PDB file of C-alpha atoms and ligand atoms in Angstrom:
ATOM      1  CA  GLY X   1    -189.161 130.240  30.555  1.00 59.00           C
ATOM      2  CA  ASP X   2    -190.134 129.661  34.153  1.00 78.00           C
ATOM      3  CA  GLY X   3    -193.505 128.559  35.359  1.00 84.00           C
ATOM      4  CA  ARG X   4    -195.023 127.349  38.576  1.00 88.00           C
ATOM      5  CA  VAL X   5    -197.786 124.937  39.371  1.00 91.00           C
ATOM      6  CA  ASP X   6    -199.297 123.460  42.523  1.00 92.00           C
ATOM      7  CA  PRO X   7    -198.220 119.785  42.268  1.00 94.00           C
ATOM      8  CA  THR X   8    -201.127 118.556  44.408  1.00 95.00           C
ATOM      9  CA  ALA X   9    -203.709 120.337  42.263  1.00 97.00           C
ATOM     10  CA  LEU X  10    -201.944 119.152  39.105  1.00 97.00           C
ATOM     11  CA  THR X  11    -201.999 115.515  40.234  1.00 97.00           C
ATOM     12  CA  ALA X  12    -205.671 115.813  41.228  1.00 98.00           C
ATOM     13  CA  ALA X  13    -206.445 117.246  37.776  1.00 98.00           C
ATOM     14  CA  TYR X  14    -204.661 114.328  36.047  1.00 98.00           C
ATOM     15  CA  CYS X  15    -206.643 111.849  38.174  1.00 98.00           C
ATOM     16  CA  ARG X  16    -209.945 113.570  37.439  1.00 98.00           C
ATOM     17  CA  GLU X  17    -209.283 113.543  33.685  1.00 97.00           C
ATOM     18  CA  ALA X  18    -208.157 109.909  33.773  1.00 96.00           C
ATOM     19  CA  LYS X  19    -211.270 108.829  35.701  1.00 98.00           C
ATOM     20  CA  GLN X  20    -213.508 110.695  33.274  1.00 98.00           C
ATOM     21  CA  ASN X  21    -211.845 108.667  30.528  1.00 95.00           C
ATOM     22  CA  GLY X  22    -212.437 105.332  32.250  1.00 97.00           C
ATOM     23  CA  ALA X  23    -209.313 104.827  34.386  1.00 96.00           C
ATOM     24  CA  ARG X  24    -209.651 103.090  37.768  1.00 96.00           C
ATOM     25  CA  PHE X  25    -207.283 103.824  40.658  1.00 97.00           C
ATOM     26  CA  LEU X  26    -206.532 101.088  43.198  1.00 96.00           C
ATOM     27  CA  GLU X  27    -204.813 102.590  46.232  1.00 95.00           C
ATOM     28  CA  GLY X  28    -202.954 100.678  48.925  1.00 94.00           C
ATOM     29  CA  VAL X  29    -202.094  97.815  46.570  1.00 97.00           C
ATOM     30  CA  ASN X  30    -198.451  96.773  46.554  1.00 96.00           C
ATOM     31  CA  VAL X  31    -197.116  95.620  43.194  1.00 98.00           C
ATOM     32  CA  LYS X  32    -194.550  92.859  43.496  1.00 98.00           C
ATOM     33  CA  GLN X  33    -193.576  92.280  39.878  1.00 98.00           C
ATOM     34  CA  ALA X  34    -194.886  91.863  36.358  1.00 98.00           C
ATOM     35  CA  VAL X  35    -196.103  88.480  35.171  1.00 98.00           C
ATOM     36  CA  SER X  36    -195.061  87.426  31.689  1.00 97.00           C
ATOM     37  CA  ARG X  37    -195.410  84.649  29.141  1.00 96.00           C
ATOM     38  CA  THR X  38    -193.151  84.161  26.101  1.00 94.00           C
ATOM     39  CA  ASN X  39    -191.330  87.346  27.045  1.00 94.00           C
ATOM     40  CA  ALA X  40    -194.389  89.621  27.017  1.00 97.00           C
ATOM     41  CA  VAL X  41    -196.348  91.092  29.926  1.00 98.00           C
ATOM     42  CA  THR X  42    -199.588  89.299  30.856  1.00 98.00           C
ATOM     43  CA  GLY X  43    -200.257  90.860  34.255  1.00 98.00           C
ATOM     44  CA  VAL X  44    -198.917  92.087  37.585  1.00 98.00           C
ATOM     45  CA  ASP X  45    -198.537  90.233  40.856  1.00 98.00           C
ATOM     46  CA  THR X  46    -199.700  92.269  43.853  1.00 98.00           C
ATOM     47  CA  ASP X  47    -200.074  91.700  47.578  1.00 98.00           C
ATOM     48  CA  GLN X  48    -203.803  91.396  46.848  1.00 97.00           C
ATOM     49  CA  GLY X  49    -203.592  88.921  44.007  1.00 98.00           C
ATOM     50  CA  GLN X  50    -202.855  88.989  40.319  1.00 98.00           C
ATOM     51  CA  ILE X  51    -204.187  91.574  37.863  1.00 98.00           C
ATOM     52  CA  ARG X  52    -204.241  90.555  34.209  1.00 98.00           C
ATOM     53  CA  CYS X  53    -203.182  93.202  31.715  1.00 97.00           C
ATOM     54  CA  GLU X  54    -201.478  93.516  28.359  1.00 97.00           C
ATOM     55  CA  VAL X  55    -199.324  96.503  29.259  1.00 98.00           C
ATOM     56  CA  VAL X  56    -197.635  97.584  32.458  1.00 98.00           C
ATOM     57  CA  VAL X  57    -195.921 100.909  33.220  1.00 98.00           C
ATOM     58  CA  ASN X  58    -193.306 100.920  35.949  1.00 98.00           C
ATOM     59  CA  CYS X  59    -193.554 104.513  37.207  1.00 98.00           C
ATOM     60  CA  ALA X  60    -192.710 103.683  40.813  1.00 98.00           C
ATOM     61  CA  GLY X  61    -190.318 106.595  41.347  1.00 97.00           C
ATOM     62  CA  MET X  62    -187.290 105.709  43.453  1.00 97.00           C
ATOM     63  CA  TRP X  63    -188.680 102.181  43.891  1.00 98.00           C
ATOM     64  CA  ALA X  64    -188.749 101.548  40.109  1.00 98.00           C
ATOM     65  CA  ARG X  65    -185.244 100.033  40.036  1.00 98.00           C
ATOM     66  CA  ASP X  66    -186.012  97.384  42.675  1.00 98.00           C
ATOM     67  CA  ILE X  67    -189.320  96.460  41.031  1.00 98.00           C
ATOM     68  CA  GLY X  68    -187.579  96.225  37.649  1.00 98.00           C
ATOM     69  CA  LEU X  69    -184.965  93.846  39.041  1.00 98.00           C
ATOM     70  CA  LYS X  70    -187.727  91.355  39.934  1.00 98.00           C
ATOM     71  CA  ASN X  71    -188.234  90.901  36.172  1.00 98.00           C
ATOM     72  CA  ASN X  72    -184.553  91.296  35.264  1.00 97.00           C
ATOM     73  CA  VAL X  73    -185.324  94.739  33.812  1.00 98.00           C
ATOM     74  CA  ASP X  74    -182.481  97.196  34.422  1.00 98.00           C
ATOM     75  CA  ILE X  75    -183.673 100.684  35.426  1.00 98.00           C
ATOM     76  CA  PRO X  76    -180.573 102.509  36.646  1.00 98.00           C
ATOM     77  CA  LEU X  77    -181.611 105.157  39.160  1.00 98.00           C
ATOM     78  CA  TYR X  78    -180.923 105.922  42.793  1.00 98.00           C
ATOM     79  CA  ALA X  79    -182.416 108.332  45.324  1.00 98.00           C
ATOM     80  CA  VAL X  80    -180.483 111.175  46.915  1.00 98.00           C
ATOM     81  CA  GLU X  81    -181.459 113.673  49.594  1.00 98.00           C
ATOM     82  CA  HIS X  82    -182.878 116.752  47.860  1.00 98.00           C
ATOM     83  CA  PHE X  83    -183.685 120.033  49.590  1.00 96.00           C
ATOM     84  CA  TYR X  84    -185.397 123.352  49.717  1.00 98.00           C
ATOM     85  CA  ALA X  85    -185.908 125.787  52.586  1.00 98.00           C
ATOM     86  CA  LEU X  86    -189.041 127.870  53.140  1.00 98.00           C
ATOM     87  CA  THR X  87    -188.527 131.212  54.839  1.00 98.00           C
ATOM     88  CA  GLU X  88    -190.917 133.195  56.991  1.00 97.00           C
ATOM     89  CA  SER X  89    -192.809 136.002  55.222  1.00 96.00           C
ATOM     90  CA  LEU X  90    -190.632 138.628  53.608  1.00 95.00           C
ATOM     91  CA  LYS X  91    -191.451 142.198  52.679  1.00 91.00           C
ATOM     92  CA  ASP X  92    -191.344 142.896  48.930  1.00 90.00           C
ATOM     93  CA  VAL X  93    -191.868 139.251  48.011  1.00 94.00           C
ATOM     94  CA  TYR X  94    -195.013 138.714  45.924  1.00 93.00           C
ATOM     95  CA  PRO X  95    -196.604 135.635  44.295  1.00 90.00           C
ATOM     96  CA  ASP X  96    -195.931 136.413  40.644  1.00 88.00           C
ATOM     97  CA  MET X  97    -192.367 137.596  41.093  1.00 91.00           C
ATOM     98  CA  PRO X  98    -189.913 135.871  38.735  1.00 92.00           C
ATOM     99  CA  THR X  99    -188.119 132.750  39.856  1.00 93.00           C
ATOM    100  CA  PHE X 100    -184.377 133.163  40.247  1.00 93.00           C
ATOM    101  CA  ARG X 101    -181.451 130.819  39.810  1.00 94.00           C
ATOM    102  CA  ASP X 102    -177.754 131.159  40.436  1.00 96.00           C
ATOM    103  CA  PRO X 103    -175.900 128.448  38.488  1.00 96.00           C
ATOM    104  CA  ASP X 104    -172.589 129.247  40.198  1.00 95.00           C
ATOM    105  CA  GLY X 105    -174.127 128.922  43.650  1.00 96.00           C
ATOM    106  CA  LEU X 106    -176.236 125.897  42.550  1.00 97.00           C
ATOM    107  CA  ILE X 107    -179.348 127.525  44.002  1.00 98.00           C
ATOM    108  CA  TYR X 108    -182.769 128.597  42.779  1.00 96.00           C
ATOM    109  CA  GLY X 109    -185.831 130.131  44.359  1.00 95.00           C
ATOM    110  CA  ARG X 110    -189.205 131.768  44.134  1.00 95.00           C
ATOM    111  CA  GLU X 111    -192.047 133.103  46.248  1.00 95.00           C
ATOM    112  CA  GLU X 112    -193.955 130.600  48.399  1.00 95.00           C
ATOM    113  CA  VAL X 113    -196.737 131.601  50.837  1.00 93.00           C
ATOM    114  CA  GLY X 114    -195.338 135.086  51.331  1.00 95.00           C
ATOM    115  CA  GLY X 115    -191.751 133.981  51.902  1.00 97.00           C
ATOM    116  CA  LEU X 116    -189.027 132.605  49.677  1.00 97.00           C
ATOM    117  CA  LEU X 117    -188.472 129.009  48.666  1.00 97.00           C
ATOM    118  CA  VAL X 118    -184.717 128.499  48.286  1.00 98.00           C
ATOM    119  CA  GLY X 119    -183.580 125.187  46.832  1.00 98.00           C
ATOM    120  CA  CYS X 120    -180.258 123.722  45.798  1.00 98.00           C
ATOM    121  CA  PHE X 121    -178.774 121.172  43.411  1.00 98.00           C
ATOM    122  CA  ASP X 122    -175.935 120.170  45.656  1.00 98.00           C
ATOM    123  CA  HIS X 123    -172.423 118.904  45.022  1.00 96.00           C
ATOM    124  CA  ASP X 124    -171.638 115.518  46.493  1.00 97.00           C
ATOM    125  CA  ALA X 125    -175.307 114.669  47.082  1.00 98.00           C
ATOM    126  CA  LEU X 126    -176.201 112.071  49.701  1.00 98.00           C
ATOM    127  CA  PRO X 127    -177.495 108.715  48.387  1.00 98.00           C
ATOM    128  CA  VAL X 128    -180.477 107.201  50.194  1.00 98.00           C
ATOM    129  CA  ARG X 129    -180.659 103.423  50.688  1.00 97.00           C
ATOM    130  CA  LEU X 130    -184.323 102.445  50.309  1.00 96.00           C
ATOM    131  CA  SER X 131    -183.988  99.529  52.716  1.00 94.00           C
ATOM    132  CA  GLU X 132    -183.103 102.030  55.463  1.00 94.00           C
ATOM    133  CA  LEU X 133    -186.309 104.075  55.064  1.00 95.00           C
ATOM    134  CA  PRO X 134    -189.214 103.469  57.430  1.00 91.00           C
ATOM    135  CA  ALA X 135    -192.088 101.632  55.726  1.00 87.00           C
ATOM    136  CA  PRO X 136    -194.470 102.726  54.364  1.00 88.00           C
ATOM    137  CA  PHE X 137    -192.666 105.824  53.126  1.00 91.00           C
ATOM    138  CA  GLU X 138    -194.915 107.357  50.448  1.00 85.00           C
ATOM    139  CA  PHE X 139    -195.742 111.028  51.204  1.00 87.00           C
ATOM    140  CA  ALA X 140    -193.012 111.048  53.880  1.00 94.00           C
ATOM    141  CA  LEU X 141    -189.914 113.239  54.166  1.00 96.00           C
ATOM    142  CA  LEU X 142    -186.389 112.767  55.475  1.00 97.00           C
ATOM    143  CA  ASN X 143    -185.042 114.688  58.462  1.00 96.00           C
ATOM    144  CA  GLU X 144    -183.764 118.232  57.979  1.00 97.00           C
ATOM    145  CA  ASN X 145    -180.074 118.140  57.089  1.00 98.00           C
ATOM    146  CA  TRP X 146    -178.545 121.561  57.718  1.00 98.00           C
ATOM    147  CA  ASP X 147    -174.984 120.232  57.451  1.00 98.00           C
ATOM    148  CA  GLN X 148    -175.621 119.485  53.779  1.00 98.00           C
ATOM    149  CA  PHE X 149    -177.840 122.507  53.004  1.00 98.00           C
ATOM    150  CA  MET X 150    -176.003 125.286  54.881  1.00 98.00           C
ATOM    151  CA  PRO X 151    -173.385 126.029  52.163  1.00 98.00           C
ATOM    152  CA  TYR X 152    -176.268 126.697  49.757  1.00 98.00           C
ATOM    153  CA  MET X 153    -178.152 128.828  52.270  1.00 98.00           C
ATOM    154  CA  GLU X 154    -174.968 130.875  52.546  1.00 98.00           C
ATOM    155  CA  GLN X 155    -174.954 131.263  48.757  1.00 97.00           C
ATOM    156  CA  ALA X 156    -178.558 132.468  48.942  1.00 97.00           C
ATOM    157  CA  ILE X 157    -177.679 134.973  51.691  1.00 97.00           C
ATOM    158  CA  HIS X 158    -174.805 136.199  49.532  1.00 97.00           C
ATOM    159  CA  ARG X 159    -177.301 136.973  46.730  1.00 95.00           C
ATOM    160  CA  ILE X 160    -180.175 138.133  48.974  1.00 95.00           C
ATOM    161  CA  PRO X 161    -178.621 139.572  52.158  1.00 95.00           C
ATOM    162  CA  THR X 162    -182.003 140.079  53.856  1.00 94.00           C
ATOM    163  CA  LEU X 163    -182.233 136.279  54.185  1.00 96.00           C
ATOM    164  CA  ALA X 164    -179.602 136.476  56.931  1.00 96.00           C
ATOM    165  CA  ASP X 165    -182.184 137.991  59.301  1.00 95.00           C
ATOM    166  CA  CYS X 166    -185.146 135.942  58.168  1.00 94.00           C
ATOM    167  CA  GLY X 167    -186.586 132.947  60.023  1.00 96.00           C
ATOM    168  CA  ILE X 168    -186.804 129.560  58.300  1.00 97.00           C
ATOM    169  CA  ARG X 169    -190.168 127.800  58.477  1.00 97.00           C
ATOM    170  CA  THR X 170    -188.846 124.432  57.405  1.00 97.00           C
ATOM    171  CA  LEU X 171    -186.125 122.678  55.473  1.00 98.00           C
ATOM    172  CA  VAL X 172    -187.832 120.159  53.208  1.00 98.00           C
ATOM    173  CA  ASN X 173    -185.693 117.083  52.537  1.00 98.00           C
ATOM    174  CA  GLY X 174    -187.261 114.551  50.181  1.00 97.00           C
ATOM    175  CA  PRO X 175    -185.547 111.632  48.479  1.00 97.00           C
ATOM    176  CA  GLU X 176    -185.490 112.143  44.701  1.00 98.00           C
ATOM    177  CA  SER X 177    -184.210 109.574  42.237  1.00 98.00           C
ATOM    178  CA  PHE X 178    -181.537 110.506  39.734  1.00 98.00           C
ATOM    179  CA  THR X 179    -180.283 108.460  36.800  1.00 98.00           C
ATOM    180  CA  PRO X 180    -176.565 108.169  35.938  1.00 98.00           C
ATOM    181  CA  ASP X 181    -176.899 111.029  33.408  1.00 98.00           C
ATOM    182  CA  ALA X 182    -179.707 112.959  35.167  1.00 97.00           C
ATOM    183  CA  GLU X 183    -182.016 112.302  32.208  1.00 97.00           C
ATOM    184  CA  ALA X 184    -185.309 110.490  32.717  1.00 98.00           C
ATOM    185  CA  HIS X 185    -186.058 106.930  31.592  1.00 98.00           C
ATOM    186  CA  LEU X 186    -188.973 106.745  29.158  1.00 98.00           C
ATOM    187  CA  ASP X 187    -188.880 103.491  27.222  1.00 98.00           C
ATOM    188  CA  GLU X 188    -190.188 100.001  26.684  1.00 98.00           C
ATOM    189  CA  ALA X 189    -187.888  97.601  28.518  1.00 98.00           C
ATOM    190  CA  PRO X 190    -185.614  95.834  26.011  1.00 97.00           C
ATOM    191  CA  GLU X 191    -185.870  92.733  28.213  1.00 94.00           C
ATOM    192  CA  LEU X 192    -189.694  92.427  28.265  1.00 98.00           C
ATOM    193  CA  LYS X 193    -192.337  93.382  25.689  1.00 98.00           C
ATOM    194  CA  ASN X 194    -195.092  95.758  26.840  1.00 98.00           C
ATOM    195  CA  TYR X 195    -193.195  96.608  30.057  1.00 98.00           C
ATOM    196  CA  PHE X 196    -192.878 100.386  29.894  1.00 98.00           C
ATOM    197  CA  VAL X 197    -190.803 102.539  32.223  1.00 98.00           C
ATOM    198  CA  LEU X 198    -191.251 106.204  33.143  1.00 98.00           C
ATOM    199  CA  ALA X 199    -188.984 106.889  36.095  1.00 98.00           C
ATOM    200  CA  GLY X 200    -185.776 108.555  37.246  1.00 98.00           C
ATOM    201  CA  LEU X 201    -187.180 112.026  36.656  1.00 98.00           C
ATOM    202  CA  SER X 202    -184.116 113.588  38.304  1.00 98.00           C
ATOM    203  CA  SER X 203    -185.975 116.460  39.934  1.00 97.00           C
ATOM    204  CA  SER X 204    -188.144 117.347  36.962  1.00 96.00           C
ATOM    205  CA  GLY X 205    -191.049 114.969  37.488  1.00 97.00           C
ATOM    206  CA  VAL X 206    -193.647 117.685  37.951  1.00 97.00           C
ATOM    207  CA  THR X 207    -192.418 119.770  35.028  1.00 95.00           C
ATOM    208  CA  ARG X 208    -192.259 116.809  32.671  1.00 96.00           C
ATOM    209  CA  SER X 209    -195.334 114.928  33.836  1.00 97.00           C
ATOM    210  CA  GLY X 210    -197.758 116.209  31.213  1.00 96.00           C
ATOM    211  CA  GLY X 211    -195.409 115.865  28.242  1.00 97.00           C
ATOM    212  CA  MET X 212    -193.840 112.548  29.131  1.00 98.00           C
ATOM    213  CA  GLY X 213    -197.119 111.048  30.334  1.00 97.00           C
ATOM    214  CA  GLY X 214    -198.815 112.141  27.119  1.00 97.00           C
ATOM    215  CA  VAL X 215    -196.092 110.727  24.879  1.00 98.00           C
ATOM    216  CA  LEU X 216    -196.102 107.428  26.755  1.00 98.00           C
ATOM    217  CA  ALA X 217    -199.899 107.156  26.503  1.00 97.00           C
ATOM    218  CA  ARG X 218    -199.666 107.754  22.765  1.00 97.00           C
ATOM    219  CA  TRP X 219    -196.933 105.112  22.439  1.00 98.00           C
ATOM    220  CA  ILE X 220    -199.072 102.528  24.253  1.00 98.00           C
ATOM    221  CA  VAL X 221    -202.346 103.348  22.486  1.00 97.00           C
ATOM    222  CA  GLU X 222    -201.047 104.034  18.970  1.00 97.00           C
ATOM    223  CA  GLY X 223    -197.903 101.885  19.011  1.00 97.00           C
ATOM    224  CA  ASP X 224    -195.664 104.878  18.299  1.00 97.00           C
ATOM    225  CA  PRO X 225    -194.711 107.773  20.586  1.00 96.00           C
ATOM    226  CA  GLY X 226    -194.556 110.159  17.636  1.00 94.00           C
ATOM    227  CA  LEU X 227    -191.216 111.551  18.812  1.00 95.00           C
ATOM    228  CA  ASP X 228    -187.573 110.478  18.895  1.00 97.00           C
ATOM    229  CA  LEU X 229    -187.134 109.375  22.515  1.00 98.00           C
ATOM    230  CA  SER X 230    -183.599 107.957  22.203  1.00 98.00           C
ATOM    231  CA  ARG X 231    -182.383 110.496  24.764  1.00 98.00           C
ATOM    232  CA  TYR X 232    -184.508 108.698  27.373  1.00 98.00           C
ATOM    233  CA  SER X 233    -183.828 105.154  26.166  1.00 98.00           C
ATOM    234  CA  LEU X 234    -182.963 102.486  28.725  1.00 98.00           C
ATOM    235  CA  LYS X 235    -180.473 101.182  26.157  1.00 98.00           C
ATOM    236  CA  ARG X 236    -178.140 104.126  26.808  1.00 98.00           C
ATOM    237  CA  PHE X 237    -176.967 102.127  29.837  1.00 98.00           C
ATOM    238  CA  GLY X 238    -175.600  98.627  30.313  1.00 97.00           C
ATOM    239  CA  PRO X 239    -176.132  96.221  33.226  1.00 97.00           C
ATOM    240  CA  GLU X 240    -172.954  97.530  34.887  1.00 98.00           C
ATOM    241  CA  HIS X 241    -174.682 100.903  35.346  1.00 98.00           C
ATOM    242  CA  ASN X 242    -177.408  99.296  37.431  1.00 98.00           C
ATOM    243  CA  ARG X 243    -175.041  97.999  40.104  1.00 98.00           C
ATOM    244  CA  GLU X 244    -175.770  99.570  43.469  1.00 98.00           C
ATOM    245  CA  ASP X 245    -172.150 100.460  44.257  1.00 98.00           C
ATOM    246  CA  TYR X 246    -171.808 102.239  40.884  1.00 98.00           C
ATOM    247  CA  LEU X 247    -175.114 104.095  41.283  1.00 98.00           C
ATOM    248  CA  ARG X 248    -174.345 105.247  44.828  1.00 98.00           C
ATOM    249  CA  ARG X 249    -171.089 106.780  43.606  1.00 98.00           C
ATOM    250  CA  ARG X 250    -172.457 108.186  40.353  1.00 98.00           C
ATOM    251  CA  VAL X 251    -175.605 109.915  41.609  1.00 98.00           C
ATOM    252  CA  ARG X 252    -173.600 112.038  44.045  1.00 98.00           C
ATOM    253  CA  ASP X 253    -172.630 114.199  41.046  1.00 97.00           C
ATOM    254  CA  MET X 254    -175.997 114.264  39.307  1.00 98.00           C
ATOM    255  CA  PRO X 255    -177.963 117.013  41.115  1.00 98.00           C
ATOM    256  CA  SER X 256    -175.206 119.576  40.523  1.00 97.00           C
ATOM    257  CA  ALA X 257    -175.224 118.607  36.813  1.00 95.00           C
ATOM    258  CA  HIS X 258    -178.649 120.279  36.680  1.00 92.00           C
ATOM    259  CA  PHE X 259    -177.039 123.663  36.038  1.00 89.00           C
ATOM    260  CA  GLY X 260    -174.719 122.221  33.380  1.00 80.00           C
TER     261      GLY X 260
HETATM  262  C1  FAD N   1    -187.163 118.880  47.534  1.00 96.12           C
HETATM  263  C2  FAD N   1    -187.684 118.532  46.165  1.00 96.12           C
HETATM  264  C3  FAD N   1    -187.973 119.551  45.264  1.00 96.12           C
HETATM  265  C4  FAD N   1    -188.461 119.242  43.991  1.00 96.12           C
HETATM  266  N1  FAD N   1    -188.766 120.270  43.138  1.00 96.12           N
HETATM  267  C5  FAD N   1    -189.247 119.980  41.901  1.00 96.12           C
HETATM  268  C6  FAD N   1    -189.590 121.029  40.990  1.00 96.12           C
HETATM  269  O1  FAD N   1    -189.473 122.216  41.299  1.00 96.12           O
HETATM  270  N2  FAD N   1    -190.047 120.689  39.762  1.00 96.12           N
HETATM  271  C7  FAD N   1    -190.182 119.386  39.373  1.00 96.12           C
HETATM  272  O2  FAD N   1    -190.593 119.135  38.245  1.00 96.12           O
HETATM  273  N3  FAD N   1    -189.867 118.375  40.216  1.00 96.12           N
HETATM  274  C8  FAD N   1    -189.409 118.633  41.462  1.00 96.12           C
HETATM  275  N4  FAD N   1    -189.083 117.614  42.321  1.00 96.12           N
HETATM  276  C9  FAD N   1    -189.109 116.231  41.815  1.00 96.12           C
HETATM  277  C10 FAD N   1    -190.503 115.643  41.708  1.00 96.12           C
HETATM  278  O3  FAD N   1    -191.171 115.759  42.951  1.00 96.12           O
HETATM  279  C11 FAD N   1    -190.339 114.165  41.304  1.00 96.12           C
HETATM  280  O4  FAD N   1    -189.541 114.074  40.122  1.00 96.12           O
HETATM  281  C12 FAD N   1    -191.659 113.522  41.031  1.00 96.12           C
HETATM  282  O5  FAD N   1    -192.494 113.580  42.162  1.00 96.12           O
HETATM  283  C13 FAD N   1    -191.447 112.058  40.637  1.00 96.12           C
HETATM  284  O6  FAD N   1    -192.704 111.540  40.312  1.00 96.12           O
HETATM  285  P1  FAD N   1    -192.891 110.003  40.046  1.00 96.12           P
HETATM  286  O7  FAD N   1    -194.353 109.828  39.777  1.00 96.12           O
HETATM  287  O8  FAD N   1    -191.892 109.528  39.045  1.00 96.12           O
HETATM  288  O9  FAD N   1    -192.487 109.286  41.423  1.00 96.12           O
HETATM  289  P2  FAD N   1    -193.232 109.334  42.811  1.00 96.12           P
HETATM  290  O10 FAD N   1    -193.893 110.653  43.017  1.00 96.12           O
HETATM  291  O11 FAD N   1    -192.248 108.868  43.832  1.00 96.12           O
HETATM  292  O12 FAD N   1    -194.389 108.256  42.651  1.00 96.12           O
HETATM  293  C14 FAD N   1    -194.109 106.885  42.637  1.00 96.12           C
HETATM  294  C15 FAD N   1    -195.338 106.182  43.171  1.00 96.12           C
HETATM  295  O13 FAD N   1    -195.169 104.772  43.028  1.00 96.12           O
HETATM  296  C16 FAD N   1    -195.706 104.164  44.175  1.00 96.12           C
HETATM  297  N5  FAD N   1    -195.092 102.838  44.346  1.00 96.12           N
HETATM  298  C17 FAD N   1    -193.782 102.558  44.581  1.00 96.12           C
HETATM  299  N6  FAD N   1    -193.590 101.240  44.696  1.00 96.12           N
HETATM  300  C18 FAD N   1    -194.808 100.666  44.521  1.00 96.12           C
HETATM  301  C19 FAD N   1    -195.263  99.317  44.524  1.00 96.12           C
HETATM  302  N7  FAD N   1    -194.423  98.281  44.728  1.00 96.12           N
HETATM  303  N8  FAD N   1    -196.590  99.082  44.342  1.00 96.12           N
HETATM  304  C20 FAD N   1    -197.456 100.113  44.137  1.00 96.12           C
HETATM  305  N9  FAD N   1    -197.075 101.412  44.103  1.00 96.12           N
HETATM  306  C21 FAD N   1    -195.769 101.683  44.300  1.00 96.12           C
HETATM  307  C22 FAD N   1    -195.350 105.104  45.320  1.00 96.12           C
HETATM  308  O14 FAD N   1    -196.191 104.883  46.435  1.00 96.12           O
HETATM  309  C23 FAD N   1    -195.588 106.450  44.663  1.00 96.12           C
HETATM  310  O15 FAD N   1    -196.919 106.869  44.834  1.00 96.12           O
HETATM  311  C24 FAD N   1    -188.631 117.877  43.602  1.00 96.12           C
HETATM  312  C25 FAD N   1    -188.343 116.856  44.515  1.00 96.12           C
HETATM  313  C26 FAD N   1    -187.879 117.167  45.790  1.00 96.12           C
HETATM  314  C27 FAD N   1    -187.588 116.047  46.761  1.00 96.12           C
END
């Protein structure tokens, strides 16, 4: 079924729980790569020195691939522009109304601050080259791109004609990383012991955060995830799938695969 959650509140809740259980958060520290000896992780190199550790998790979102390459770990994923529009307030829209999705139109939506949030999983998505983003980029967004989103807004108007006369507050365009099969990566790197990867969430990172984070924690602490995770294995791809030219072509089709 459908559910909704405030991602900021959810993240804050995870942090609070983690701190209560002894975790420390170091913000503004740039990880360069893992440090290893005899093919096992012994630490991470950062712009503020080395941190010794027995286990590292590369969960660096769309940056995970580049960080992996520093240790010859292949993490095939690539960011694409990903959108939703927020409308002005609409009559008859209420917070606990059901979400809707139209798999033919590749759109979905729900209430958001009195208006509608209308998002799409577009055909021929637009790859984003990380080196072309302004730095630092965390918490930032891309420019509105109505050329790419308009066909999906038209689909939404077709389903909900009142949208034609409704103002748009903003068109959110954030880069989101997709893998070559739009499934997440959740695995220990075959190339390096104790180097775990949780990345390439392919537009389900909020939904899957609790489950995948929990399974990964169990794997690290107990030595066994307790579930068959082969669907998310890094071994489902070869080195050829981590080439940039392949990824840029492949991910164009991945958002629209969301609706099957
Ligand atoms: C428009 C849009 C709509 C979406 N809608 C949904 C939705 O409805 N439901 C859903 O589940 N998901 C949705 N998503 C996707 C979701 O937001 C992502 O899947 C999720 O945020 C990914 O989380 P992450 O932790 O893997 O990566 P990120 O949130 O990108 O976090 C990666 C972190 O790693 C840090 N980092 C990177 N490199 C380094 C480094 N070298 N050193 C130190 N730190 C580093 C970054 O600063 C960042 O904080 C949407 C995304 C977009 C763009």
